[in-house]
XYZ file of C-alpha atoms in Angstrom:
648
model
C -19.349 30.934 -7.830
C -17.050 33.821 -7.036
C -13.244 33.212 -6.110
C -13.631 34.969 -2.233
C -10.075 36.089 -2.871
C -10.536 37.544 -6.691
C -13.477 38.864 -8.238
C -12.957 36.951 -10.879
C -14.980 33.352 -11.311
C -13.334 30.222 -10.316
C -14.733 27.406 -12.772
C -16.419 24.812 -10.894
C -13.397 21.857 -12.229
C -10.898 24.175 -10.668
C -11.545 23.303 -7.205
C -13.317 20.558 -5.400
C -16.530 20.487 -7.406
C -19.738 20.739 -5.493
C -22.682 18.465 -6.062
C -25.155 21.257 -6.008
C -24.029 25.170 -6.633
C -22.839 26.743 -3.300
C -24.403 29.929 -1.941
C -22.112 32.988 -1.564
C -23.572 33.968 1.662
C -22.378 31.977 5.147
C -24.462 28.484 5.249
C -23.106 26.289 7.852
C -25.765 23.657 6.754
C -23.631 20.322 4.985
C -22.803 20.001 1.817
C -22.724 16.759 0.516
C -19.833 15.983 -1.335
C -18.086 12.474 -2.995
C -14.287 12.818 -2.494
C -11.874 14.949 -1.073
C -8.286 14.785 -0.956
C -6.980 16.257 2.752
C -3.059 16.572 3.250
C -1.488 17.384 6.758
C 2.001 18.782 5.936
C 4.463 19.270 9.129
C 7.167 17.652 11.319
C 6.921 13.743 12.029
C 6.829 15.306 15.705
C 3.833 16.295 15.274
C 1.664 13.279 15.430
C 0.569 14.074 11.699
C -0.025 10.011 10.975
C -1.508 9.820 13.706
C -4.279 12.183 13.034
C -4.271 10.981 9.509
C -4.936 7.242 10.698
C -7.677 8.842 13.092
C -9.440 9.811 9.735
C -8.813 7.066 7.334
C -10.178 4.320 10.092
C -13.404 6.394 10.611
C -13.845 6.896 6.713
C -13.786 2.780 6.818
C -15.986 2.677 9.917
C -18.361 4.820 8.002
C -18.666 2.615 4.690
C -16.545 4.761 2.577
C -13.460 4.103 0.528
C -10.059 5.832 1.270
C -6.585 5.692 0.616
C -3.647 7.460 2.434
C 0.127 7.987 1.658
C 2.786 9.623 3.987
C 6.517 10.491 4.422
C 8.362 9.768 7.026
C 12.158 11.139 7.079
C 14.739 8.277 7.523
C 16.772 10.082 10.345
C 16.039 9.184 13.908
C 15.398 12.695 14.662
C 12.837 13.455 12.720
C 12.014 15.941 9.868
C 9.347 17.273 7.012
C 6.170 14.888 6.997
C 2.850 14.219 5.144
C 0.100 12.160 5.797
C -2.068 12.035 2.928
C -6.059 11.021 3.254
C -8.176 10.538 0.350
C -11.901 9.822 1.358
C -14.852 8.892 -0.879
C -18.101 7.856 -1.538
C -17.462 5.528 -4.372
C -14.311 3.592 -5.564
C -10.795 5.329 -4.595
C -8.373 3.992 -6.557
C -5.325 5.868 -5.861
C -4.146 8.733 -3.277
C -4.884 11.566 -5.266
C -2.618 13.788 -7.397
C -3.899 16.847 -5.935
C -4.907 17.411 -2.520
C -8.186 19.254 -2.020
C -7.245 20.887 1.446
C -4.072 21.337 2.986
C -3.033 21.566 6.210
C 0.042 23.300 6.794
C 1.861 23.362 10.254
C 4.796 25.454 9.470
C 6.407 27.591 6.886
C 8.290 24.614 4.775
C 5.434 22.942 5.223
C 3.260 25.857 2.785
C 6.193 26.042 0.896
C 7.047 22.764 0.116
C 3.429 21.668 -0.322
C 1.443 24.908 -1.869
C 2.378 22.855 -5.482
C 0.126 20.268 -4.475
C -2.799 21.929 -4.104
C -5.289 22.097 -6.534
C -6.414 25.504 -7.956
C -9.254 26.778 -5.632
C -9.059 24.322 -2.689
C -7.992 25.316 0.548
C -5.043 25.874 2.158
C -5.499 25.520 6.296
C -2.513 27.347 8.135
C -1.122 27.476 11.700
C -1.314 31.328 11.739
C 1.309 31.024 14.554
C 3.790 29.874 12.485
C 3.029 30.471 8.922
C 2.710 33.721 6.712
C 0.967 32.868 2.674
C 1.705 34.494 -0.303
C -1.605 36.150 -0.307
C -0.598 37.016 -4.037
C -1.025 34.002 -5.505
C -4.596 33.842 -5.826
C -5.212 30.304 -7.080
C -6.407 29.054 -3.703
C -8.514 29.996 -0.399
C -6.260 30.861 2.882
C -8.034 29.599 6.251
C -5.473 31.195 9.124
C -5.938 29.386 12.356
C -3.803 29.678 15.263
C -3.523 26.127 15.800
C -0.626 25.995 18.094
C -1.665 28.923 20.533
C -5.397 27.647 21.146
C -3.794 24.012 21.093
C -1.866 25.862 24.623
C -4.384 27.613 25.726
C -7.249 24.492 25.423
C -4.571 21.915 27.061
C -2.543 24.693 29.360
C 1.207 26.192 29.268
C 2.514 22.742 30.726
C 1.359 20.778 27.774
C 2.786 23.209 25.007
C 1.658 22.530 21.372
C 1.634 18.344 21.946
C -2.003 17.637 20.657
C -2.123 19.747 17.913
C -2.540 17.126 15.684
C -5.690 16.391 17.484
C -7.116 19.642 17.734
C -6.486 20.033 13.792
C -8.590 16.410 13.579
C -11.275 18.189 15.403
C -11.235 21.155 13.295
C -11.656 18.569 10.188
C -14.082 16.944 11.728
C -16.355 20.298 12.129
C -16.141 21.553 8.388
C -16.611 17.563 6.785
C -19.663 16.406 9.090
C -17.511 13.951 10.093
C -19.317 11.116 13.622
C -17.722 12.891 16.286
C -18.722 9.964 18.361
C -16.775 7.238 16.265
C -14.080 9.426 16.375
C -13.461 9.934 20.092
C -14.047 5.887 20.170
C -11.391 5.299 17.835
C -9.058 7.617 20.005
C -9.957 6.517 22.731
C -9.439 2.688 21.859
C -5.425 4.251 20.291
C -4.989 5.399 24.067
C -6.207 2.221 25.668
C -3.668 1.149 28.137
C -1.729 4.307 28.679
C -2.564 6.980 31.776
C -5.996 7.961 31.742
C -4.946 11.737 31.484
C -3.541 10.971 28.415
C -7.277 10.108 26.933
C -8.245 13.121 28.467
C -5.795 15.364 26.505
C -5.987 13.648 23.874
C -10.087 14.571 24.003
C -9.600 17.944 25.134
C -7.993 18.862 21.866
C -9.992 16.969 20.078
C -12.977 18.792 21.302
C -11.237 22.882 21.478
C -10.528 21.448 17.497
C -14.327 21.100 17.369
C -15.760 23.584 19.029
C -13.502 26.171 17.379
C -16.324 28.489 15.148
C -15.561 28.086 11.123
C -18.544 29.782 10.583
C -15.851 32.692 11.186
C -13.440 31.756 8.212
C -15.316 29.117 5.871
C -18.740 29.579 3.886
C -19.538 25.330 4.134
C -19.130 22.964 6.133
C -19.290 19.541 4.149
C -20.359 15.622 4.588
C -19.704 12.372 2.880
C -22.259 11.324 0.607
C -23.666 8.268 2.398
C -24.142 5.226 -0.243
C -26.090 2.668 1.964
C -24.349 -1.143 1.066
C -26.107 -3.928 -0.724
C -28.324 -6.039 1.248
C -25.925 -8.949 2.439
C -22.777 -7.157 1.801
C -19.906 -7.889 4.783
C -18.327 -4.751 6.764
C -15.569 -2.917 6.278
C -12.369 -3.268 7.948
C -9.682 -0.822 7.794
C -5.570 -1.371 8.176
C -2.255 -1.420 6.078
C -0.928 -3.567 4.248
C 1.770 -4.444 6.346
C -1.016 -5.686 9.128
C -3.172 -7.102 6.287
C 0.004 -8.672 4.865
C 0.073 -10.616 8.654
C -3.401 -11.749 8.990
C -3.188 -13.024 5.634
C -0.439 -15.301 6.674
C -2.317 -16.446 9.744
C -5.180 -17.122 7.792
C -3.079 -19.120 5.397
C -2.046 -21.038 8.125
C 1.310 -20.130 9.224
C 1.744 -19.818 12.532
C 5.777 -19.936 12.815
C 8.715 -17.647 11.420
C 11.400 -15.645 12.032
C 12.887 -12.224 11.102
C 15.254 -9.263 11.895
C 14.172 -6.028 12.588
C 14.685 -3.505 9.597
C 11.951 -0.675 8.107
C 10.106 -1.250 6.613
C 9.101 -4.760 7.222
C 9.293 -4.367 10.850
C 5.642 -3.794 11.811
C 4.818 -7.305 9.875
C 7.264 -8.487 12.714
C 5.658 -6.895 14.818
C 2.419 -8.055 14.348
C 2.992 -11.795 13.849
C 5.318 -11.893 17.283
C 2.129 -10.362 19.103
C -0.791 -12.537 17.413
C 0.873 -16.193 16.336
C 0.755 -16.636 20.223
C -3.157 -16.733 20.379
C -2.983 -19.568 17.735
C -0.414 -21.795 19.591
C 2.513 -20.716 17.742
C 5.780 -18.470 18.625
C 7.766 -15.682 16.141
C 10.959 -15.344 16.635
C 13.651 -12.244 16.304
C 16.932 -13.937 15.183
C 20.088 -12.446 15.933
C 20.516 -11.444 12.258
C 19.115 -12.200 8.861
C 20.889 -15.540 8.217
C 19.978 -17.148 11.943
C 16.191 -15.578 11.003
C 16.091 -17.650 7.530
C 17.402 -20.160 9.099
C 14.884 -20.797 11.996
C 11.971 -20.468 9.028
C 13.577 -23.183 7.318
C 13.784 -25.188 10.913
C 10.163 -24.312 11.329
C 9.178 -25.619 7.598
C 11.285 -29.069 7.858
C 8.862 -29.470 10.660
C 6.177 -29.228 8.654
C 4.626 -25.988 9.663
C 4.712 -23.875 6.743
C 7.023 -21.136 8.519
C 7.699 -16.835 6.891
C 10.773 -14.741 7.019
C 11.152 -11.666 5.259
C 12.948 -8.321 5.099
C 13.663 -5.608 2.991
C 16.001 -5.416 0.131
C 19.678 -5.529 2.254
C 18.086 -8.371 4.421
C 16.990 -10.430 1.522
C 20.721 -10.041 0.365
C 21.992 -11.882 3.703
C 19.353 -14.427 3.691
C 20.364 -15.755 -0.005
C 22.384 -18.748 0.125
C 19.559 -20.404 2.719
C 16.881 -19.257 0.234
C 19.098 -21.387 -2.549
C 19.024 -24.002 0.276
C 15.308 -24.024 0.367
C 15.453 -24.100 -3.501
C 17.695 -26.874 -3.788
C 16.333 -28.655 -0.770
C 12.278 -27.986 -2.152
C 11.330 -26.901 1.562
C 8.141 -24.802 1.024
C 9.161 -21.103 2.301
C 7.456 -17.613 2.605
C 10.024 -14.740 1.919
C 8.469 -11.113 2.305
C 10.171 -8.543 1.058
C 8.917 -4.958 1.585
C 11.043 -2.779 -0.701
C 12.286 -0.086 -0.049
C 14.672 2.887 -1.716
C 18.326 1.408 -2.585
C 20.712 0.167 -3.044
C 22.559 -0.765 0.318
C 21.035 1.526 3.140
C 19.609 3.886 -0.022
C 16.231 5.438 0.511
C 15.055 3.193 4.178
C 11.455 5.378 4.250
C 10.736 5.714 0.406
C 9.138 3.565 -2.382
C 10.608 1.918 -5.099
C 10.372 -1.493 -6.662
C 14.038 -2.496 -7.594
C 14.364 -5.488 -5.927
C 12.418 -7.149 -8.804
C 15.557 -9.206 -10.170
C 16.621 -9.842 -6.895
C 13.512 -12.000 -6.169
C 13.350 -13.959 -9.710
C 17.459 -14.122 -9.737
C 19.372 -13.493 -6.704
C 21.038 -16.465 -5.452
C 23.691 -18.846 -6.435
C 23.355 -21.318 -9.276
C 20.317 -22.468 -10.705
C 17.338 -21.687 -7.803
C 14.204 -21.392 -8.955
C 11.551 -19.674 -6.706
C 8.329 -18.366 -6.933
C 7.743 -14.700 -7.168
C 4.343 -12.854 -6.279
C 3.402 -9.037 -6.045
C 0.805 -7.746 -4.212
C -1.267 -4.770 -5.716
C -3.198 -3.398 -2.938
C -3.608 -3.335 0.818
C -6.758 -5.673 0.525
C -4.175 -8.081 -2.105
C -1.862 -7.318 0.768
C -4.321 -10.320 2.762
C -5.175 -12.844 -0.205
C -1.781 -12.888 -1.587
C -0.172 -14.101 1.261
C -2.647 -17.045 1.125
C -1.898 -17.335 -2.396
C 1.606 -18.026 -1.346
C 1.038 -20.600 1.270
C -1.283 -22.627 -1.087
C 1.813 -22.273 -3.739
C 4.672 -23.084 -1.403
C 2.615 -25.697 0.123
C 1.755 -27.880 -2.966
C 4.956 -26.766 -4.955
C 7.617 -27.764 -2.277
C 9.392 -24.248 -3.077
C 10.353 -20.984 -1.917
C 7.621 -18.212 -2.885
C 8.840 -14.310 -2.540
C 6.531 -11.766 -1.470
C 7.093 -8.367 -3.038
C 5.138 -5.202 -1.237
C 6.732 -1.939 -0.721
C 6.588 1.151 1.183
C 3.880 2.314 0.098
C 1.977 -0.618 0.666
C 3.202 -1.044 4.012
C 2.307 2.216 5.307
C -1.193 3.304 3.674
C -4.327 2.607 4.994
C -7.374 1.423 3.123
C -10.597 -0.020 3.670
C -12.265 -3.013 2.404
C -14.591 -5.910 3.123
C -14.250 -8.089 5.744
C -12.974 -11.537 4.659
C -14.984 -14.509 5.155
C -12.263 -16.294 7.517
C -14.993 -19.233 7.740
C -13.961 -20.050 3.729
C -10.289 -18.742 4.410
C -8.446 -20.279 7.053
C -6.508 -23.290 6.665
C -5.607 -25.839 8.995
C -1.669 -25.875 9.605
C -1.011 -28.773 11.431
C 1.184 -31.347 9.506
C -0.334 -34.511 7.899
C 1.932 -37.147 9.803
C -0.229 -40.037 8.370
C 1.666 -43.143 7.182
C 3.194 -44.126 4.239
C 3.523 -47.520 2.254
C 6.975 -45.919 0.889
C 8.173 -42.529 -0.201
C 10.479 -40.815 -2.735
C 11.135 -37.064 -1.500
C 12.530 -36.445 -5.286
C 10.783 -38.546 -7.853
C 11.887 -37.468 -11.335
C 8.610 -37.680 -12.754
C 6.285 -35.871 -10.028
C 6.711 -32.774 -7.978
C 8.089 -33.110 -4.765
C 6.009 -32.985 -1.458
C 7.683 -32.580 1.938
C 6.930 -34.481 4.673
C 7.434 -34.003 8.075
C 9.702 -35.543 10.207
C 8.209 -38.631 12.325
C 5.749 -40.064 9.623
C 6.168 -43.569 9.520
C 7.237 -45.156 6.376
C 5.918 -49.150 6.355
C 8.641 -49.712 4.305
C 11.486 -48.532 6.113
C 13.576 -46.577 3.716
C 13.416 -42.990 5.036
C 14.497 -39.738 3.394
C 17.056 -37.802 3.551
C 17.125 -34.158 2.850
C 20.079 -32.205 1.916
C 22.045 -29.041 0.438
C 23.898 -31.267 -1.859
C 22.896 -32.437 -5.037
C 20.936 -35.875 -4.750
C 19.113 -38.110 -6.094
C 15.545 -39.571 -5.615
C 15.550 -40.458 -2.109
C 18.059 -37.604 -0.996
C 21.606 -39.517 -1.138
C 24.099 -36.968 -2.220
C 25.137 -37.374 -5.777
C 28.318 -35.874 -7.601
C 26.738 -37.073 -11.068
C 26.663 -34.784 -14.098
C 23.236 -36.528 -15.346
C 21.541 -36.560 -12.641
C 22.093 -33.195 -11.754
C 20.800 -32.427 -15.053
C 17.598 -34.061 -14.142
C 17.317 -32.764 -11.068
C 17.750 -29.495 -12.228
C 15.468 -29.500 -14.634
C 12.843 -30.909 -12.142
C 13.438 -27.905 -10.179
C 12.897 -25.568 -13.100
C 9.827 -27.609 -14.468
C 7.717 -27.574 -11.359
C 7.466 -23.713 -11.992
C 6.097 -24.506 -15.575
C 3.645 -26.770 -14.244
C 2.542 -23.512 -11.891
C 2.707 -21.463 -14.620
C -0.104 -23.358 -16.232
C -2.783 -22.797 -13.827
C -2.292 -19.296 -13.026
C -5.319 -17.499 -14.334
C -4.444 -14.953 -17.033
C -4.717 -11.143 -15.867
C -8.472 -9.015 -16.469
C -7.807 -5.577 -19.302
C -8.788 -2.917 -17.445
C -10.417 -0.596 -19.880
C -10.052 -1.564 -23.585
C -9.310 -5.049 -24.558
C -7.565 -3.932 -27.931
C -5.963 -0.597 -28.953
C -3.257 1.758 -28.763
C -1.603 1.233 -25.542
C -1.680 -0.979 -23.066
C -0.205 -0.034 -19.654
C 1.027 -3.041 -17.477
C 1.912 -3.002 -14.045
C 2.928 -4.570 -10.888
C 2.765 -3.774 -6.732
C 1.239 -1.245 -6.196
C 1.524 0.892 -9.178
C -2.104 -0.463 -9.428
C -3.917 2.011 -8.727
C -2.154 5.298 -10.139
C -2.507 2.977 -13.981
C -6.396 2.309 -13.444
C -6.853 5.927 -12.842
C -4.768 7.002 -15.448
C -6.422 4.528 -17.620
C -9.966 6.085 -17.090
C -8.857 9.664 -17.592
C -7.058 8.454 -20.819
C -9.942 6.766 -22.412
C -12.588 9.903 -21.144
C -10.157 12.114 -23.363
C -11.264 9.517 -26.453
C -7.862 7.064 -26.165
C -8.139 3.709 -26.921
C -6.084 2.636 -23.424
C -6.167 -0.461 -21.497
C -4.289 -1.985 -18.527
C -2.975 -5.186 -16.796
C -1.448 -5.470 -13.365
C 0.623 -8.804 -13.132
C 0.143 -10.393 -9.509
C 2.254 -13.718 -10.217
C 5.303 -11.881 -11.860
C 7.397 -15.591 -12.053
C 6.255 -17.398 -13.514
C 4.362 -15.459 -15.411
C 0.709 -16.983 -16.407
C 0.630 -18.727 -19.654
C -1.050 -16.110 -22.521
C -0.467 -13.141 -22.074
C 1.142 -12.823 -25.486
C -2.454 -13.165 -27.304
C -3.554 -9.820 -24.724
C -0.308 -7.979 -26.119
C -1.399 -8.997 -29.941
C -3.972 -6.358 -29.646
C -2.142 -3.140 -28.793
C 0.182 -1.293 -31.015
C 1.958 -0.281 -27.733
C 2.703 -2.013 -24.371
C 4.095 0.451 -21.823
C 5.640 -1.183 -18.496
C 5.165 1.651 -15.947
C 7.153 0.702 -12.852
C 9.728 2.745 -9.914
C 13.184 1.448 -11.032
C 15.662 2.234 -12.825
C 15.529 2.141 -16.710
C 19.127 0.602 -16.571
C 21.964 0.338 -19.039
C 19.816 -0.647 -21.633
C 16.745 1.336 -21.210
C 14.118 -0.614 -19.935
C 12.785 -1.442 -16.281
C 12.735 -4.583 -14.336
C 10.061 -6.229 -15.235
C 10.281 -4.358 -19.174
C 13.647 -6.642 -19.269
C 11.796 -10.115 -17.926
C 8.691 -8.802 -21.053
C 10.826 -8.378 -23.509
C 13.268 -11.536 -23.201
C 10.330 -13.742 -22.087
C 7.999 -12.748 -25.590
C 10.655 -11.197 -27.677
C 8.466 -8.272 -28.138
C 9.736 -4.872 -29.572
C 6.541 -3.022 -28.685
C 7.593 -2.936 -25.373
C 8.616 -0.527 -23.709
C 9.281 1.478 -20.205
C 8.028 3.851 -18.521
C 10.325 4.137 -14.962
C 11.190 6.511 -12.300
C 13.065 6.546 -8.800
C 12.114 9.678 -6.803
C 10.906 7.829 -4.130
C 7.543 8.907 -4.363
C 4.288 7.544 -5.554
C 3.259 7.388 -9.124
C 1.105 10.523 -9.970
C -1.630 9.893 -12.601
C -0.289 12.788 -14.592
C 2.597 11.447 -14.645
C 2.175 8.582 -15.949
C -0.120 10.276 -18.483
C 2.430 12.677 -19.219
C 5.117 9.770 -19.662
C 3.062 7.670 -21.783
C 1.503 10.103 -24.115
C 4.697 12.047 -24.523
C 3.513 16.001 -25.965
C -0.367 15.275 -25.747
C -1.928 17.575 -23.543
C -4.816 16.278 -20.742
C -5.201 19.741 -19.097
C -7.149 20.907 -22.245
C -10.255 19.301 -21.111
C -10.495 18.954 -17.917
C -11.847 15.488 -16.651
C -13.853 16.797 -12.982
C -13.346 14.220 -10.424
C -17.281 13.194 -9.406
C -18.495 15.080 -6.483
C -14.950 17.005 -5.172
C -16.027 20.206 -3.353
C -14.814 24.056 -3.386
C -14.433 25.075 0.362
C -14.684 29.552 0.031
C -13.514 32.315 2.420
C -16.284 35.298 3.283
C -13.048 37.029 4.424
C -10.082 38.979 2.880
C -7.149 37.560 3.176
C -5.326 39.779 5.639
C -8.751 39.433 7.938
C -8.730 35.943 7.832
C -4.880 35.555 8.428
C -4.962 37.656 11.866
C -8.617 35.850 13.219
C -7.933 34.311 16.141
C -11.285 32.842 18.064
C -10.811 32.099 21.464
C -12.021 28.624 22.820
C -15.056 28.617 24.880
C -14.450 28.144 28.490
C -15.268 24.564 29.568
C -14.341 22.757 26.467
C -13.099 19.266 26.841
């Protein structure tokens, strides 16, 4: 297949590899391809996410996998944005590395993105506003004037707002992509709002559409369609910060309280709209401490109640979080992390607030710590959680992130016929009751069961003893202390121990947490197609930590902990650290960064097999696609096709 920009051959694991050999002629008849990375790069004016959502919730509504990742800048008025979409037939693990076609709105936006692109994929540009280097002949320039027919299709008064819809439509034309589901699932965003704003919306959609890239491009492309075993349940598509919320109604909760702060907000969000339809309220505090506070109001009740945060809230909310520890009220805390510390990095990734969960608060407060690995985990984690908090009596953390929060995938609906649990309160009565036997894990009870015998509890910040009387003595603190710390053991038991991914002994095994997840499976695959013996695990219940998995690191001569924190004083990551002091182990050993961004498979290939080269043999990515140019550069840069009259 010849490079349309130089005569010389592109080799078919240089671009996005066809299925079947591509004719060098104009063919506007689909390709089918498997994958495809897609990257719209411009100004978080623009409505990039939102076109970027517009495509990830069709590629769910159409049975196929896909992940996304964006930027967002941190300053009110905006900035540089992405909005990442990786679509596939089969099993996406991770974003992509590489993206397959780029859309670039502006000049920074080629400039600061042309490094992601993979040699011989496309490169989409607002010919309005951007001017390649036609020298650099690794990739295929598409010029569009995106912004001018954006004008002319909507007229002068609407200026270049629905741009981002017109580029949707164009991506609709050259991937095959149901035009039909796609004006639905616009339409249903604009529900509510003036009914000219549908219309425009439409109208851009459609100029996008209509616009002829039989003119620029040799293919248009389209999805592989894998039809889904008999019996299998639909797909739903969301982030995790909404799956994150439905998993806690689903688990039951149907109270809590929180602050508003990115980028947890949108779980706010969410529950203060939706715990309504289930007879329950959400409340917005005044600040972090009033919003912990309420939750633990909410839990004495009975009704297992959430807060959460990010990193600087979780700071204020500490000393209640002991309380809850020291009381043994069951608790959810959510903490979606976020660049630090102190106001730090508010729209970027990282996952230093590790120690924080396990350690930060006064004095001896045990608490449950869980990490969720995907958006789908996102859902059953927080049920996890409620069943923990629930029969432990205890505070349970859960960590997401950024880029959990914000990235859409798709997965199977849950069976919320097997899933949902009953919250109300057992207020049945009791022949007597100890709220802090020595010998038997506590479980809270609500206020206004009846105890037959008369001797009710008390519950309290203070130390105390079996019935909740505050107690100044040393032993008995002793005890009660180590009741606290033993109910985790007992937990710790019963958590299953984590799957290997790839091979069960070797020479490294990669373990991770959050949602590192996918960027370690992927790297595991590509490690073990070069001949590596590789394997991974990806630690959901970080504290404690499941009983065994000392046996798992027997077989590996290496165990790399690939997480976004800091290496530290001492040289190892967060949960390195917790590895190494909890198995004495001096095979361990870190792999960290703090960029703010994403793991990269290549670089954690690059960081784990330090001098070993994976670019020698390339490992294609099944069914990618190369999208060509029948024109020369300078022709293609200076097309400009005008809309047909009528469109919209």
């Amino acid at each position: 297949m010849a490079d349309p920009i130089s005569p010389s051959p592109v080799a078919p694991e240089a671009g996005m590899v066809p299925n079947t050999p591509g004719p060098e002629r104009a063919d506007l008849r689909p390709e089918n391809i498997q994958d495809a990375v897609i990257r719209l790069a411009g100004n978080s004016q623009d409505g990039i996410q939102t076109a970027g959502a517009f495509l990830a919730r069709l590629a769910g509504r159409s049975d196929q996998d896909v992940m996304t990742y964006m930027t967002i800048p941190a300053t009110i008025s905006g900035g540089p944005s992405i909005f990442q979409v990786r679509i596939g037939s089969g099993e996406v693990l991770s974003a992509g590395d590489e993206a397959d076609f780029l859309v670039a709105f502006y000049q920074h936006s080629y400039q600061d993105h042309i490094g992601f692109v993979r040699e011989g994929g496309v490169v989409l540009y607002d010919s309005d506003n951007v001017e390649p280097n036609f020298d650099d002949k690794r990739f295929v320039y598409v010029g569009v004037p995106i912004t001018g027919l954006t004008v002319e299709a909507l007229g002068g008064t609407a200026k270049d707002k629905g741009k981002n819809i017109f580029v949707l439509g164009l991506i609709t034309k050259i991937f095959s992509l149901d035009v039909e589901k796609l004006k639905k699932i616009i339409t249903e965003k604009f529900a509510g709002k003036n009914e000219s704003i549908v219309n425009t919306a439409l109208m851009a959609f459609q100029a996008g559409y209509a616009y002829p890239v039989g003119k620029v491009l040799t293919h248009q492309y389209q999805f592989e369609h894998i039809p889904k075993k008999a019996g299998a349940r639909a797909q739903i598509t969301m982030d995790g910060n909404q799956a994150l919320a439905y998993g806690l109604i689903a688990a039951g909760v149907r109270y809590g309280a929180g602050y508003p702060i990115t980028p947890w907000s949108s779980v706010m969000e969410t529950l203060r709209r939706e715990l309504p339809k289930y007879g329950g309220i959400f409340v917005q505090a005044e600040d972090e401490l009033g919003a912990v506070s309420l939750a633990l109001g909410f839990s004495y009740s009975g009704y297992l109640a959430v807060t959460g945060s990010a990193g600087p809230g979780i700071s204020l909310k500490t000393e209640a979080i002991g309380w809850a520890s020291m009381a043994e009220i069951p608790l959810i805390i959510c903490n979606i992390q976020r660049g630090g510390p102190s106001t730090g990095l508010p729209t970027n990734v990282e996952q230093s607030d590790l120690h924080q969960a396990i350690y930060g608060g006064h004095g001896d407060s045990p608490r449950v710590v869980l990490a969720a690995k995907t958006v789908e985990d996102c859902f059953y984690i927080a049920i996890e959680a409620a069943r923990i908090a629930r029969k432990y009596s205890t505070p349970v953390f859960i960590l997401s992130d950024t880029s959990l929060a914000t990235r859409i995938e798709a997965f199977d609906e849950p069976d919320l016929s097997k899933l949902m649990v009953d919250p109300k309160p057992d207020l049945s009565p009791r022949q007597t009751f100890k709220p802090y036997p020595v010998d038997a894990i506590t479980q809270h009870i609500p206020p206004g069961t009846r105890i037959l015998d008369g001797k009710y509890p008390l519950l309290s910040g203070l130390e105390h003893d079996e019935m909740g009387h505050p107690t100044g003595s040393p032993k008995l603190h002793m005890v009660m202390t180590a009741k606290r710390r033993n109910k985790l053991r007992k937990l710790a038991e019963e958590i299953p121990l984590p799957e290997i991914y790839g091979d069960k002994e070797g020479d490294v095994l990669l373990v991770g947490w959050g949602s590192t997840y996918g960027p370690i499976h992927d790297a595991v695959k590509q490690a073990r197609d070069h001949g590596e013996k590789v394997g991974a695990i990806h630690l959901r219940h970080i504290h404690p930590l499941p009983n065994g998995i000392e046996k798992i690191f027997a077989n590996f001569k290496r165990i790399v902990v690939v997480e976004m924190n800091d290496q530290g004083v001492y040289g190892f990551g967060q949960l390195a650290i917790i590895l190494r002091a909890r198995y004495c182990e001096p095979k361990i050993e870190s792999f960290t960064k703090t960029d703010g961004l994403t793991f990269r498979v290549k670089e954690i290939l690059d960081g784990v097999f330090k001098g070993r080269s994976f670019a020698a043999r390339k490992i294609p990515r099944d069914g990618a696609a190369i999208v060509h140019a029948d024109t020369a550069p300078e022709s293609v840069k200076s097309v400009r096709e005008v809309v047909p009259q009528g469109v919209g």
